[in-house]
Short mmCIF file of N, CA and C in Angstrom, two decimals:
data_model
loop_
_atom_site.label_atom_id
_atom_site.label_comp_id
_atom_site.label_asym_id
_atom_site.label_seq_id
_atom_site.Cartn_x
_atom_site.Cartn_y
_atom_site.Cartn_z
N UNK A 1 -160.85 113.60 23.60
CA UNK A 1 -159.62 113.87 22.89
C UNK A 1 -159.24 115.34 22.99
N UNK A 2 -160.17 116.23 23.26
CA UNK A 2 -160.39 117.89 22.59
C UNK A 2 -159.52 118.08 24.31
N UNK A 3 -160.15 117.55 25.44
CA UNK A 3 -159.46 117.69 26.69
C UNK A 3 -158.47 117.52 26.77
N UNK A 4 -157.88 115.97 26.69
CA UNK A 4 -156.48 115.48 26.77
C UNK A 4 -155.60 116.44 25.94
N UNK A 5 -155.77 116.75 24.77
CA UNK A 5 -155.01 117.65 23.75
C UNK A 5 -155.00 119.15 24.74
N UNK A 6 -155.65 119.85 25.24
CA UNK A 6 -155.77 120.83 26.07
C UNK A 6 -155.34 120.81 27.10
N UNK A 7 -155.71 119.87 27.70
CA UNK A 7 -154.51 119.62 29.10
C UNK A 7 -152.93 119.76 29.06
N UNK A 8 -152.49 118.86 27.60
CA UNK A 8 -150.91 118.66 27.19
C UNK A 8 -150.24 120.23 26.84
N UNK A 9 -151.27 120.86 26.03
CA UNK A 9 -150.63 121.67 25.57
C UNK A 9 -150.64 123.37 26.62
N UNK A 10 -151.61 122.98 27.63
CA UNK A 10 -151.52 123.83 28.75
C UNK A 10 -150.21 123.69 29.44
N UNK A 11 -150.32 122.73 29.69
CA UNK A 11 -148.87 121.64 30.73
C UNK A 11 -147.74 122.48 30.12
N UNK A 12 -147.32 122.25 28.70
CA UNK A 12 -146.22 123.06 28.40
C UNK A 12 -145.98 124.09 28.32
N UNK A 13 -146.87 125.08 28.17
CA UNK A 13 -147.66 126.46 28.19
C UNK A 13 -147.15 126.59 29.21
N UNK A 14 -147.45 126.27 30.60
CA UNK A 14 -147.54 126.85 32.28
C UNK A 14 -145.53 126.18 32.11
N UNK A 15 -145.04 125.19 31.65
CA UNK A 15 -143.59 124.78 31.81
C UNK A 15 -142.49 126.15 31.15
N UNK A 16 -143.07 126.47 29.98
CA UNK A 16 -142.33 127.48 29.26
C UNK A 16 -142.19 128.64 29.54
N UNK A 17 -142.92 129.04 30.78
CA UNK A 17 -142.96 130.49 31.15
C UNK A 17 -141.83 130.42 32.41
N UNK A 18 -140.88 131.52 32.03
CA UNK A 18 -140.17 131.69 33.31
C UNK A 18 -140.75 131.83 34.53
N UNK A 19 -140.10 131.52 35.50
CA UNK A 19 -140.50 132.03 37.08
C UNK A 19 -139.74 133.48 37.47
N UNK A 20 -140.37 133.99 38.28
CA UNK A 20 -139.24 135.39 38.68
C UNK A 20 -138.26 134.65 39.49
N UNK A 21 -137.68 133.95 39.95
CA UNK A 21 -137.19 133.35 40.87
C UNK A 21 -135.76 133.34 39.74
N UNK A 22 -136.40 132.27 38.69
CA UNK A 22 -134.88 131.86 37.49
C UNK A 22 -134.88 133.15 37.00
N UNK A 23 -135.56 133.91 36.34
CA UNK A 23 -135.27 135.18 36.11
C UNK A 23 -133.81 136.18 36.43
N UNK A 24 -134.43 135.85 38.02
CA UNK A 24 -133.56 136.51 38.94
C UNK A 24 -131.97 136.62 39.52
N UNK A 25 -132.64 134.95 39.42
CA UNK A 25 -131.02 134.42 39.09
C UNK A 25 -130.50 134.60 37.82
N UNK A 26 -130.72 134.20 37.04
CA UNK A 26 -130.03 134.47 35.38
C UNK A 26 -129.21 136.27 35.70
N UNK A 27 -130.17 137.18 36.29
CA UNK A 27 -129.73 138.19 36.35
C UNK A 27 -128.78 138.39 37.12
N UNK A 28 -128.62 137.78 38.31
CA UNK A 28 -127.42 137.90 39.22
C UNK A 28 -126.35 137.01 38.71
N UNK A 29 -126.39 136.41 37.95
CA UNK A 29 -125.46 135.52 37.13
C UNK A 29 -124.66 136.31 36.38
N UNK A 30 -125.28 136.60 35.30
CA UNK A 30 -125.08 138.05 34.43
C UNK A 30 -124.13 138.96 34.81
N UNK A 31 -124.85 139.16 36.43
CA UNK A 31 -124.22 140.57 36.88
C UNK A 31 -122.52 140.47 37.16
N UNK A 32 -122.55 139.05 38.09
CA UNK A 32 -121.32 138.94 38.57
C UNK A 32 -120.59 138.12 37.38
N UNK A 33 -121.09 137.84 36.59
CA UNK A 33 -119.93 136.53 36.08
C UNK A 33 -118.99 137.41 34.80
N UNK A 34 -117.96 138.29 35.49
CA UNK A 34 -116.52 138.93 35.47
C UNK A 34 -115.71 138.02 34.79
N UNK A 35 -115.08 138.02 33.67
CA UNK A 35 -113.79 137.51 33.49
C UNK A 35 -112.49 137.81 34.50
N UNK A 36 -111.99 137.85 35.16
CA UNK A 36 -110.37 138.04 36.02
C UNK A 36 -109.33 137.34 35.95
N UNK A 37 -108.47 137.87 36.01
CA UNK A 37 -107.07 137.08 35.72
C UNK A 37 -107.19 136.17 37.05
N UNK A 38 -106.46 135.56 36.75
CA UNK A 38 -105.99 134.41 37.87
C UNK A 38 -105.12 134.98 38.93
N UNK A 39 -103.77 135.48 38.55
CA UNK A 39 -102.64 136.40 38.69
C UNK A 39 -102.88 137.32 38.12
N UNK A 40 -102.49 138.78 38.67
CA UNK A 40 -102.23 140.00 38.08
C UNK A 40 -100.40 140.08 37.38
N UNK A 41 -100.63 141.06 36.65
CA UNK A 41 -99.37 140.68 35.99
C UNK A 41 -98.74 141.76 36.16
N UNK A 42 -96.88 141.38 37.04
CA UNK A 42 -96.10 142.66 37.56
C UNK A 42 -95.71 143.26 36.59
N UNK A 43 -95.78 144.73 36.50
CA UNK A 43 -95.43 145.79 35.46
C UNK A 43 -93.94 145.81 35.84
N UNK A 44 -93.28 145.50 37.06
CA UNK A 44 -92.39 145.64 37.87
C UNK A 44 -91.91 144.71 37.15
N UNK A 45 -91.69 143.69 36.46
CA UNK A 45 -91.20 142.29 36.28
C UNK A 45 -91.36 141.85 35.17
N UNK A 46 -92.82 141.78 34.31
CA UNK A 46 -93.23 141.25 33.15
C UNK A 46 -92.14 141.75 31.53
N UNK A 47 -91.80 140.90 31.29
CA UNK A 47 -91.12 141.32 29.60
C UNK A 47 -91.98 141.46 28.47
N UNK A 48 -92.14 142.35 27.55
CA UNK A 48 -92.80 142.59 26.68
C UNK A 48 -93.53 141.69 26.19
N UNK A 49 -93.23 140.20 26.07
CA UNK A 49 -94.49 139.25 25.62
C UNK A 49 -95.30 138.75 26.71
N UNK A 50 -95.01 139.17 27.80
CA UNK A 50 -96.08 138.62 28.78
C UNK A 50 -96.95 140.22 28.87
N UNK A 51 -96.55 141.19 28.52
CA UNK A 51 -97.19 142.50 29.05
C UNK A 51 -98.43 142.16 27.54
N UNK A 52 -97.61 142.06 26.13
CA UNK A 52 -98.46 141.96 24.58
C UNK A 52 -99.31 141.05 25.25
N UNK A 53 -100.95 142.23 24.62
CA UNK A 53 -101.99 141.43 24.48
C UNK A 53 -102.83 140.87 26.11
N UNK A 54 -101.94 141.58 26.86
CA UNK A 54 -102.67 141.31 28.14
C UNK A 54 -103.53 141.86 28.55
N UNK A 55 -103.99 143.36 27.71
CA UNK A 55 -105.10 144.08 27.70
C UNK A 55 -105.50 145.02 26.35
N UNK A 56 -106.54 144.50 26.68
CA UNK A 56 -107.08 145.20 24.68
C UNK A 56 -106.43 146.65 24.80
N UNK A 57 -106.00 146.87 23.79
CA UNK A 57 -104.91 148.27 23.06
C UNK A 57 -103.40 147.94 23.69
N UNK A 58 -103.37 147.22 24.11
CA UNK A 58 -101.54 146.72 24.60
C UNK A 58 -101.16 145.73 23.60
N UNK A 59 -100.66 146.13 22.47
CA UNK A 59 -100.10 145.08 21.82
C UNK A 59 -98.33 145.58 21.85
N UNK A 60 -97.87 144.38 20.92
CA UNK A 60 -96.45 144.76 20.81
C UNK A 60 -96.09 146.15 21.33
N UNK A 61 -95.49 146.61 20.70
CA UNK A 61 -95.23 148.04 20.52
C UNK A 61 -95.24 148.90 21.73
N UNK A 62 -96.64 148.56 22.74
CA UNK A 62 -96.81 149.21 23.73
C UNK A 62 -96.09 148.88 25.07
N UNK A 63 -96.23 147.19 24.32
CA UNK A 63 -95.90 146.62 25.64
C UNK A 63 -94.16 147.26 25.99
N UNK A 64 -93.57 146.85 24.40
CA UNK A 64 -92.08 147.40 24.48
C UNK A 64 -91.96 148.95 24.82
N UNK A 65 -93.18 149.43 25.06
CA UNK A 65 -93.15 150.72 25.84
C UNK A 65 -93.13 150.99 26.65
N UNK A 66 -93.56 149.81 27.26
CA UNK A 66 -93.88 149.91 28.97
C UNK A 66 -92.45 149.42 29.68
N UNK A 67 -91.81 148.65 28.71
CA UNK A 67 -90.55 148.06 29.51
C UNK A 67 -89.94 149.33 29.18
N UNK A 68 -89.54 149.46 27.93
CA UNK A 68 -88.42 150.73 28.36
C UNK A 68 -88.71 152.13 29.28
N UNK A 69 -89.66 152.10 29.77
CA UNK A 69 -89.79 153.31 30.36
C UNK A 69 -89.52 152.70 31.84
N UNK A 70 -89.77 151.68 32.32
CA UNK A 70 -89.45 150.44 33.37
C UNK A 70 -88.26 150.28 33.63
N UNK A 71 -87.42 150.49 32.44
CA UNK A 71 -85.97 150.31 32.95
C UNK A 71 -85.55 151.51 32.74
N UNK A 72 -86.30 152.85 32.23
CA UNK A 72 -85.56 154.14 32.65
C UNK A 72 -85.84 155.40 33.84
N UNK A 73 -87.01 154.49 34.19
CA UNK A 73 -87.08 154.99 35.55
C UNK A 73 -87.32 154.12 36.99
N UNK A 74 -86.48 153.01 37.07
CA UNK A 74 -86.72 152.28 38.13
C UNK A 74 -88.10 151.69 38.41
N UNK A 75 -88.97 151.48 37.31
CA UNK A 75 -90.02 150.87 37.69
C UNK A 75 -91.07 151.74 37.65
N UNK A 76 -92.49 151.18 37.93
CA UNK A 76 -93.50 151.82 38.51
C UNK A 76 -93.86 151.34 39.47
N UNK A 77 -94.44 152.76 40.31
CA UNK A 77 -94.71 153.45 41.60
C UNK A 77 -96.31 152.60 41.74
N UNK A 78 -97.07 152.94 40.59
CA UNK A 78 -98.20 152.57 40.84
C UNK A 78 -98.73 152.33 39.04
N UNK A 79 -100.31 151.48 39.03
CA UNK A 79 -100.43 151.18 37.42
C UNK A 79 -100.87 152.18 37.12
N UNK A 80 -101.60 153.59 37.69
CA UNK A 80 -101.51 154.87 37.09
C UNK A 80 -99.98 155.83 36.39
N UNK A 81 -98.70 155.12 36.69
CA UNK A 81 -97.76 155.69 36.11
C UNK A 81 -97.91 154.89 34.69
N UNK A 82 -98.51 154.35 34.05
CA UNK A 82 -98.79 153.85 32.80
C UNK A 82 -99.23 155.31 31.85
N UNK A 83 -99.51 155.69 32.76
CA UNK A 83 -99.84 156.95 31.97
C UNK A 83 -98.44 157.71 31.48
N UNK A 84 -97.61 157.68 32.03
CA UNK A 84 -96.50 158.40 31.54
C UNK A 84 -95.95 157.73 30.33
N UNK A 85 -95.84 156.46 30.21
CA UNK A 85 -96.15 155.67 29.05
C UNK A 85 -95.94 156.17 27.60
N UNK A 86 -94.76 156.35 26.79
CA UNK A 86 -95.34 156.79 25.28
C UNK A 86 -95.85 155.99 24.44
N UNK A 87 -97.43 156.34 24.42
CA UNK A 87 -98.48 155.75 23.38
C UNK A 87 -99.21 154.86 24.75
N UNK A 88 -99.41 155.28 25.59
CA UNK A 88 -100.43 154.78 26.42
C UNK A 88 -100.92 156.30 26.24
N UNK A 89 -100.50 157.35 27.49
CA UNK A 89 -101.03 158.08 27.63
C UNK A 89 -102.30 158.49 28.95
N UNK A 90 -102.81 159.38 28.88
CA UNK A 90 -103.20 159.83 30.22
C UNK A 90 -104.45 159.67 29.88
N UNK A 91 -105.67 159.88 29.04
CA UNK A 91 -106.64 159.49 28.47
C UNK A 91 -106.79 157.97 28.97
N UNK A 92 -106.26 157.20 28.07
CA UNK A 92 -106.05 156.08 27.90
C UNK A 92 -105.97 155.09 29.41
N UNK A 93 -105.20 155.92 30.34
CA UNK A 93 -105.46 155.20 31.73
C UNK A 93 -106.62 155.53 32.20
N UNK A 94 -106.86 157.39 32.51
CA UNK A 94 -107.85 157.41 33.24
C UNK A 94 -109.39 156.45 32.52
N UNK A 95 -109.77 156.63 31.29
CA UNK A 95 -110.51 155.74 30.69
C UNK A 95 -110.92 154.64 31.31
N UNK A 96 -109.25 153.77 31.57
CA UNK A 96 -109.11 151.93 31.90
C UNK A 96 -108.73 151.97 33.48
N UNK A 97 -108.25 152.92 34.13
CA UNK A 97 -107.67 153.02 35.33
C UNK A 97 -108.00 151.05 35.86
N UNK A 98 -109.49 151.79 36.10
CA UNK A 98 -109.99 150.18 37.13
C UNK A 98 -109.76 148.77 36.83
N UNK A 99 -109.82 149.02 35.33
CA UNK A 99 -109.57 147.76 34.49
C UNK A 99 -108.09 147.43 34.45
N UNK A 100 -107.22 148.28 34.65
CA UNK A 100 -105.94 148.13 34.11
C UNK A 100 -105.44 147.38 35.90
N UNK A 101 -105.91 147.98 37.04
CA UNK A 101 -105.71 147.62 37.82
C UNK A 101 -105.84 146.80 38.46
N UNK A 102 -106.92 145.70 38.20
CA UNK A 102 -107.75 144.10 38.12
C UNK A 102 -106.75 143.45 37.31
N UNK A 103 -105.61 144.21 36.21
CA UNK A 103 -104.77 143.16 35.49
C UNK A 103 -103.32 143.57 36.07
N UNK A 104 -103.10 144.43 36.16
CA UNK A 104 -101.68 144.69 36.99
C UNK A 104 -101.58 145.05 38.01
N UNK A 105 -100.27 144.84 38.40
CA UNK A 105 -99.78 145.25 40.13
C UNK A 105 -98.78 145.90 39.71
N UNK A 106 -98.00 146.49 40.89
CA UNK A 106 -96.57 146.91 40.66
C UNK A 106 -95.72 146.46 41.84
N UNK A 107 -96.31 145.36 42.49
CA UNK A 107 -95.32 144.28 43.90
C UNK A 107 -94.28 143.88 43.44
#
């Protein structure tokens, strides 16, 4: 009995221990698994409720910031002119630059 009971509870013992192998994977899982938009969203095009909330600190307010500055200077050149932005700011891009650019275009 003292065996059989020792055998079982080895069995699960040697089952419960990771392998480096799953480990490894779990970690490359981890690494890559990115949220991304589907579509990037045109700064060139988008109206204030598609811009709200499309990136954490863009709510209302900003977004209606981003259009009017959109229609007073023909658009943006690139998503670093977000920085010219009142209440984005230049901080605020260089900070998000990469991030901001994985969510917008200016095509």
């Amino acid at each position: 009995m003292k065996a059989t009971m020792f055998a079982v509870v080895l069995s699960f013992a040697v089952l419960s221990v990771p392998t480096p192998s799953f480990a490894q994977d779990a970690k490359v899982l981890a690494e890559t698994s990115v949220a991304l938009p589907l579509n990037k969203i045109n700064l060139n095009k988008a109206d204030a409720q598609a811009l709200t909330g499309s990136f954490k600190g863009i709510g209302k307010k900003r977004a209606e910031a981003i259009v009017s500055y959109r229609e007073a200077h023909d658009g943006f050149k690139s998503v670093a002119d977000l920085a010219s932005v009142r209440g984005l700011g230049q901080t605020f891009v260089n900070t998000h630059l990469q991030e901001l650019q994985g969510v917008f275009s200016v095509e």
